[in-house]
Amino acid sequence: MKVIELAAPRVDALHSCTYPDPVPGPAEVLVRLRAASLNFLDIAVATGKYPLNNFPIIPVTDGAGEIAAIGAAVTDWTVGERVIPHFIPNWQDGRMPTAGGGPRRGIDLPGSLAEYVVVPAHSLVHTPAHLSHAEAATLPIAATTAWRAVRTAGLGPHKTALVLGTGGVSLFAMQFARAHGARVLVTSSSDEKLERARKLGADEIINYKFTPKWADAVLRLTDGRGADLVLETGGAATFPQSIEAAGLDSTVFIIGFLSGTEVSINVVPVMERRIRLQGNNTGPVADFADAAAAMTAHGIKPVLDATFPMDQAQAAYRHLAEGGHFGKIAISIP
Amino acid sequence: MKVIELAAPRVDALHSCTYPDPVPGPAEVLVRLRAASLNFLDIAVATGKYPLNNFPIIPVTDGAGEIAAIGAAVTDWTVGERVIPHFIPNWQDGRMPTAGGGPRRGIDLPGSLAEYVVVPAHSLVHTPAHLSHAEAATLPIAATTAWRAVRTAGLGPHKTALVLGTGGVSLFAMQFARAHGARVLVTSSSDEKLERARKLGADEIINYKFTPKWADAVLRLTDGRGADLVLETGGAATFPQSIEAAGLDSTVFIIGFLSGTEVSINVVPVMERRIRLQGNNTGPVADFADAAAAMTAHGIKPVLDATFPMDQAQAAYRHLAEGGHFGKIAISIP
Amino acid sequence: MKVIELAAPRVDALHSCTYPDPVPGPAEVLVRLRAASLNFLDIAVATGKYPLNNFPIIPVTDGAGEIAAIGAAVTDWTVGERVIPHFIPNWQDGRMPTAGGGPRRGIDLPGSLAEYVVVPAHSLVHTPAHLSHAEAATLPIAATTAWRAVRTAGLGPHKTALVLGTGGVSLFAMQFARAHGARVLVTSSSDEKLERARKLGADEIINYKFTPKWADAVLRLTDGRGADLVLETGGAATFPQSIEAAGLDSTVFIIGFLSGTEVSINVVPVMERRIRLQGNNTGPVADFADAAAAMTAHGIKPVLDATFPMDQAQAAYRHLAEGGHFGKIAISIP
Amino acid sequence: MKVIELAAPRVDALHSCTYPDPVPGPAEVLVRLRAASLNFLDIAVATGKYPLNNFPIIPVTDGAGEIAAIGAAVTDWTVGERVIPHFIPNWQDGRMPTAGGGPRRGIDLPGSLAEYVVVPAHSLVHTPAHLSHAEAATLPIAATTAWRAVRTAGLGPHKTALVLGTGGVSLFAMQFARAHGARVLVTSSSDEKLERARKLGADEIINYKFTPKWADAVLRLTDGRGADLVLETGGAATFPQSIEAAGLDSTVFIIGFLSGTEVSINVVPVMERRIRLQGNNTGPVADFADAAAAMTAHGIKPVLDATFPMDQAQAAYRHLAEGGHFGKIAISIP
């Protein structure tokens, strides 16, 4: 497959890179990584579709492990603690310091496909006790993004979320919406995936292969009111129906563009229903920490599709690129 | 002109309608109207482009006058007070009760092209003391909409607003943004209108006839940061540049579609800069009251382009439809 | 008992009042009441401790029933629907129109201890299908207040609520916090009431008779972080510990003053932990509607302590005044 | 004077401390300080009234200067730029990472009474071009705190702020409220200070020596509505009137306790008017940057009472402790 042919040499070259400075500075921590996890962003990086400032790099944004050493000024972390470094280490909370939030691990900074990484202490989040390293590694991008969607829309037990698809962010959004007491509707073209989504808590499932006007189904299932949150992952092909399915004072949370980046919007219903179309680009450490705390409190587990050993990292990339998975793909680090 | 040919007979027929029940109920007020003011919405109604449930109607959403009689249960208003009835009388504050906010004067309810109208007491706003009836009549739709744009974007002395065009809402938005201490950039294709905008307080003016890539000009004038609020009035022709001109965590406030309702958006910059595209449909009485209070406190006056006598109401419609005006068009009621 | 001696004659006099105008106006609805429910506010009214502008009145703020007739302009309600009129009929949403929100049923307007009442259509909330009239009658004040507490504090599955006592608002707050996924701690001096609270979903219970320093218990149970929401019902005797038990960026929501209205606060911890002490006075119709929607979605039932027939209304007042109840007290209307 | 007798030896001992490591780490910056500025907090530190974890320290939280060297990874700052390091360097934005926001310069970290200091690059704010180093040094604590008060209360041209006293934070709050278009009322016991406040933009002045019931004056000046923001600096002696003077849905922003930390509050008006009593503890770097941007945009200058040379730092402390000043006290660093 083309994607992976391109990816192969780079990943080969990169994952054996020696990190230039494995000694943590005063406010830093050395993490012994135990697992990494892939996002589509990692494929874009590996295939040269994402502009890189540095080369070679250690790839993969998301990972988890335990603390191997701490800097002299670090007081709130101890060696041995299980941790997840956030992939945008310097976006602490609130407004983005810069577009995208700042330098990112696996792109501008050393990533997770390595045995060790040095990160700022303030970028760490405690690994929920009920999660393995592989499960924890799946959280930074996907759980943080899903968390922001749910919180931005102000979900609660009086509201309804419509989640497009069953990708990594969508599954987390479904779980977090349920944990806030909201009703969840999910779309997919696979009855099998929809059944699995239902087992994870989805209240209503819509197969858009058989119901191509899925927005009508959403309106029917909500007594004509529409959804309070639409998690927009599809882009060009889904956007018009996403707006049809959105209710009064609702939020269409834009996190992807699987079918194309150029979307066409009729602004009249957007105005009449005061819809908020909110672009988003993951989130800060504080949001990730909140999401992890919620997972701990509710025993929420990420859905792991497969875990590959580190020496088969290319196969992991290939598995993600091929589609068909349900849940996240992890790489274990020996 | 076609528009007015269509408008003429209806307006003739309607403005002499006798209001079915001129006696205020317990919680209502009878207003002696002294002026009305036109919006493009009124042209759409008069030309049959807007779906009407009732016919005939008394047209024109916006108007002002003084209280002629009060209902038995009304304690906070007195006969003789100068007032402006909000055009969506039953949207008091917060969330929209229904799409569009509820029944609207001049569309579903008796409008302002009449000598008397009965309205709920809770829909009244005090006419600022420094405004004439004709000036006051221009406020409901345009000032309320502009106010919401400025407040939704959280403007303040550290922020920048980009206002597209010099229509009624744009001029109010410029004045309200300035009153919040924000910097204001305005676009137009007319140097004369831009000069008038500058006199009203615009900090920077951009003639998009000579600067067709006006988004670049906005970025240059903001040291590359972009605007915190973009007041989007243009629709199809302006939307792509509106997004280019929008900064980190900014708001593109959608209130019009002069050049077409179908807009094309690239979601990538919307995501990377976390832009909020916020549809809007005027606002409730409480927002209108806040806008009026700000006008009183700062001595802000609406810009009146022309005032027509009531028996030349058709000429007023025609003047608005022809374009070229700067500011609002009023109709005096004898 | 003194309270009831005072209450008795007034209640006698009032509940047989004929409502002056049982015909609904154009935007009004006639409700055939089927149940009423008591709050401490009703005792204050009945015993003359609450300043009244009108006398005689029909007492009791909260009630429920079904629609008996609708005004000519009412389109979104039909005769026979089960409804709950909000007790502040004209506070629709958002900011309070006036202190307290406006005229209140059972105080300034005809209340619920009657067979019929005319109310504005916009003040109605649908009775959740799984609730009886008596259960529905308990909602307006207590459920709306509890809902606002939970929403103001931004509760979710990552947060903790501390609820003082097991009164009506406290039980609703416990249920709504749980429905948002939050962890709930409850205090009481009765092991029996605490056990019942636990069955309703409380995660942790604290008997302050045996643990007079209950704030320490809260800190211990939250790993020193404190609660994100403290529902302050006690006033003078509890406020200092409520602040000790409140975490960083938390909300102390002030809804009562059982032990005295004059509270003493040390502002240093309030500043250091950026605590928000939020006064509250129930809420608008829109919040009540959200609370009712959440109850429907989650099958939440109010806790009914006892239901009295209408001709024993005084006994109902007495039962509330005596304390010792767990949950709300209803009065059935034949 | 006692305070300064205590302060003297410590300040002597400390200001000549050699900073242990004047070489910036990769993400750090070395600042050549040119001025420092005092807050009451610095007196508390110098007189041993504030618990210190480290001793000796370099005192004084607030300072300004220019960049002398940058770390290897710093890309957005250059040597020679005029900068103000925030005094809580690691509180970037949003929620407080820990109580108080984290380690603070002049308390837990090296402060500003020194020629050089190493700080994280992300803690820097650009010095507004129209300010001297001495003026810039006055900003971190006072301007950030005042900014948060104004933004938390949502001030705008329709709102009114009541500022207690003419201390450093109060003067900034007055200037920022005016820059947002709000009306400003100021209290003081000195006619001379009130006249100076009026020249800085105060709309109304109240001498509480002659008007001991100043809350009544506030209500009279606001047509009975009260203030939307009360900047509470006084504590025990002023709190009751601050609540009387606060309007519907208003904010009492608690930043000081000049007359005592134990305040007594009647919760009834707090509930009836839904007042928010908001504790605050300065703010993050992002708020400071916003405040500085507003000062640049509006040409706002801090009020400097006096500037002392570094070798007379003790006299500067003494001057602050003695009271009677109007505006901030700076120390120039040669």
mmCIF file of N, CA, C and O in Angstrom, chain C residues 96-121:
data_model
loop_
_atom_site.group_PDB
_atom_site.id
_atom_site.type_symbol
_atom_site.label_atom_id
_atom_site.label_comp_id
_atom_site.label_asym_id
_atom_site.label_seq_id
_atom_site.Cartn_x
_atom_site.Cartn_y
_atom_site.Cartn_z
ATOM 1 N N MET C 96 -32.389 37.815 35.946
ATOM 2 C CA MET C 96 -33.653 38.102 36.629
ATOM 3 C C MET C 96 -34.184 39.439 36.147
ATOM 4 O O MET C 96 -33.462 40.439 36.195
ATOM 5 N N PRO C 97 -35.446 39.499 35.725
ATOM 6 C CA PRO C 97 -36.005 40.804 35.332
ATOM 7 C C PRO C 97 -36.001 41.789 36.494
ATOM 8 O O PRO C 97 -35.755 42.976 36.314
ATOM 9 N N THR C 98 -36.288 41.288 37.699
ATOM 10 C CA THR C 98 -36.259 42.129 38.899
ATOM 11 C C THR C 98 -35.756 41.256 40.039
ATOM 12 O O THR C 98 -35.639 40.035 39.888
ATOM 13 N N ALA C 99 -35.465 41.858 41.196
ATOM 14 C CA ALA C 99 -35.007 41.076 42.341
ATOM 15 C C ALA C 99 -36.030 39.988 42.634
ATOM 16 O O ALA C 99 -37.224 40.243 42.685
ATOM 17 N N GLY C 100 -35.533 38.764 42.811
ATOM 18 C CA GLY C 100 -36.421 37.652 43.064
ATOM 19 C C GLY C 100 -37.015 37.065 41.799
ATOM 20 O O GLY C 100 -37.592 35.991 41.825
ATOM 21 N N GLY C 101 -36.894 37.775 40.678
ATOM 22 C CA GLY C 101 -37.322 37.221 39.403
ATOM 23 C C GLY C 101 -38.685 37.707 38.929
ATOM 24 O O GLY C 101 -39.032 37.538 37.777
ATOM 25 N N GLY C 102 -39.445 38.332 39.832
ATOM 26 C CA GLY C 102 -40.771 38.815 39.436
ATOM 27 C C GLY C 102 -41.849 38.266 40.348
ATOM 28 O O GLY C 102 -41.554 37.549 41.318
ATOM 29 N N PRO C 103 -43.107 38.588 40.074
ATOM 30 C CA PRO C 103 -44.219 38.138 40.910
ATOM 31 C C PRO C 103 -44.251 36.615 41.010
ATOM 32 O O PRO C 103 -43.976 35.917 40.037
ATOM 33 N N ARG C 104 -44.592 36.118 42.191
ATOM 34 C CA ARG C 104 -44.560 34.672 42.434
ATOM 35 C C ARG C 104 -45.921 34.146 42.817
ATOM 36 O O ARG C 104 -46.644 34.775 43.594
ATOM 37 N N ARG C 105 -46.238 32.989 42.295
ATOM 38 C CA ARG C 105 -47.485 32.334 42.651
ATOM 39 C C ARG C 105 -47.452 31.977 44.146
ATOM 40 O O ARG C 105 -46.421 31.601 44.671
ATOM 41 N N GLY C 106 -48.575 32.134 44.795
ATOM 42 C CA GLY C 106 -48.656 31.819 46.223
ATOM 43 C C GLY C 106 -48.181 32.957 47.098
ATOM 44 O O GLY C 106 -48.252 32.876 48.322
ATOM 45 N N ILE C 107 -47.669 34.024 46.487
ATOM 46 C CA ILE C 107 -47.208 35.201 47.243
ATOM 47 C C ILE C 107 -47.834 36.456 46.633
ATOM 48 O O ILE C 107 -48.642 37.125 47.260
ATOM 49 N N ASP C 108 -47.469 36.753 45.397
ATOM 50 C CA ASP C 108 -48.022 37.926 44.716
ATOM 51 C C ASP C 108 -49.141 37.546 43.747
ATOM 52 O O ASP C 108 -49.902 38.387 43.306
ATOM 53 N N LEU C 109 -49.169 36.273 43.365
ATOM 54 C CA LEU C 109 -50.149 35.779 42.390
ATOM 55 C C LEU C 109 -50.867 34.582 43.000
ATOM 56 O O LEU C 109 -50.353 33.962 43.935
ATOM 57 N N PRO C 110 -52.047 34.238 42.462
ATOM 58 C CA PRO C 110 -52.768 33.081 43.009
ATOM 59 C C PRO C 110 -51.900 31.825 42.967
ATOM 60 O O PRO C 110 -51.232 31.549 41.960
ATOM 61 N N GLY C 111 -51.917 31.076 44.085
ATOM 62 C CA GLY C 111 -51.057 29.915 44.223
ATOM 63 C C GLY C 111 -51.736 28.614 43.859
ATOM 64 O O GLY C 111 -52.655 28.583 43.022
ATOM 65 N N SER C 112 -51.283 27.531 44.514
ATOM 66 C CA SER C 112 -51.661 26.184 44.081
ATOM 67 C C SER C 112 -52.677 25.493 44.980
ATOM 68 O O SER C 112 -53.119 24.395 44.653
ATOM 69 N N LEU C 113 -53.069 26.092 46.090
ATOM 70 C CA LEU C 113 -54.048 25.441 46.963
ATOM 71 C C LEU C 113 -55.449 25.832 46.493
ATOM 72 O O LEU C 113 -56.199 26.526 47.193
ATOM 73 N N ALA C 114 -55.758 25.411 45.283
ATOM 74 C CA ALA C 114 -57.016 25.788 44.645
ATOM 75 C C ALA C 114 -57.299 24.772 43.560
ATOM 76 O O ALA C 114 -56.420 24.015 43.154
ATOM 77 N N GLU C 115 -58.523 24.752 43.108
ATOM 78 C CA GLU C 115 -58.871 23.799 42.048
ATOM 79 C C GLU C 115 -58.429 24.279 40.676
ATOM 80 O O GLU C 115 -58.088 23.489 39.805
ATOM 81 N N TYR C 116 -58.451 25.595 40.486
ATOM 82 C CA TYR C 116 -58.105 26.143 39.170
ATOM 83 C C TYR C 116 -57.156 27.322 39.325
ATOM 84 O O TYR C 116 -57.229 28.060 40.315
ATOM 85 N N VAL C 117 -56.318 27.497 38.337
ATOM 86 C CA VAL C 117 -55.488 28.698 38.297
ATOM 87 C C VAL C 117 -55.237 29.062 36.839
ATOM 88 O O VAL C 117 -55.115 28.187 35.981
ATOM 89 N N VAL C 118 -55.207 30.367 36.570
ATOM 90 C CA VAL C 118 -54.881 30.851 35.234
ATOM 91 C C VAL C 118 -53.428 31.322 35.245
ATOM 92 O O VAL C 118 -53.032 32.097 36.125
ATOM 93 N N VAL C 119 -52.638 30.816 34.322
ATOM 94 C CA VAL C 119 -51.210 31.173 34.266
ATOM 95 C C VAL C 119 -50.819 31.443 32.812
ATOM 96 O O VAL C 119 -51.489 30.982 31.889
ATOM 97 N N PRO C 120 -49.732 32.189 32.598
ATOM 98 C CA PRO C 120 -49.257 32.395 31.226
ATOM 99 C C PRO C 120 -48.820 31.057 30.618
ATOM 100 O O PRO C 120 -48.186 30.240 31.307
ATOM 101 N N ALA C 121 -49.123 30.849 29.353
ATOM 102 C CA ALA C 121 -48.723 29.604 28.700
ATOM 103 C C ALA C 121 -47.204 29.411 28.756
ATOM 104 O O ALA C 121 -46.723 28.290 28.882
#
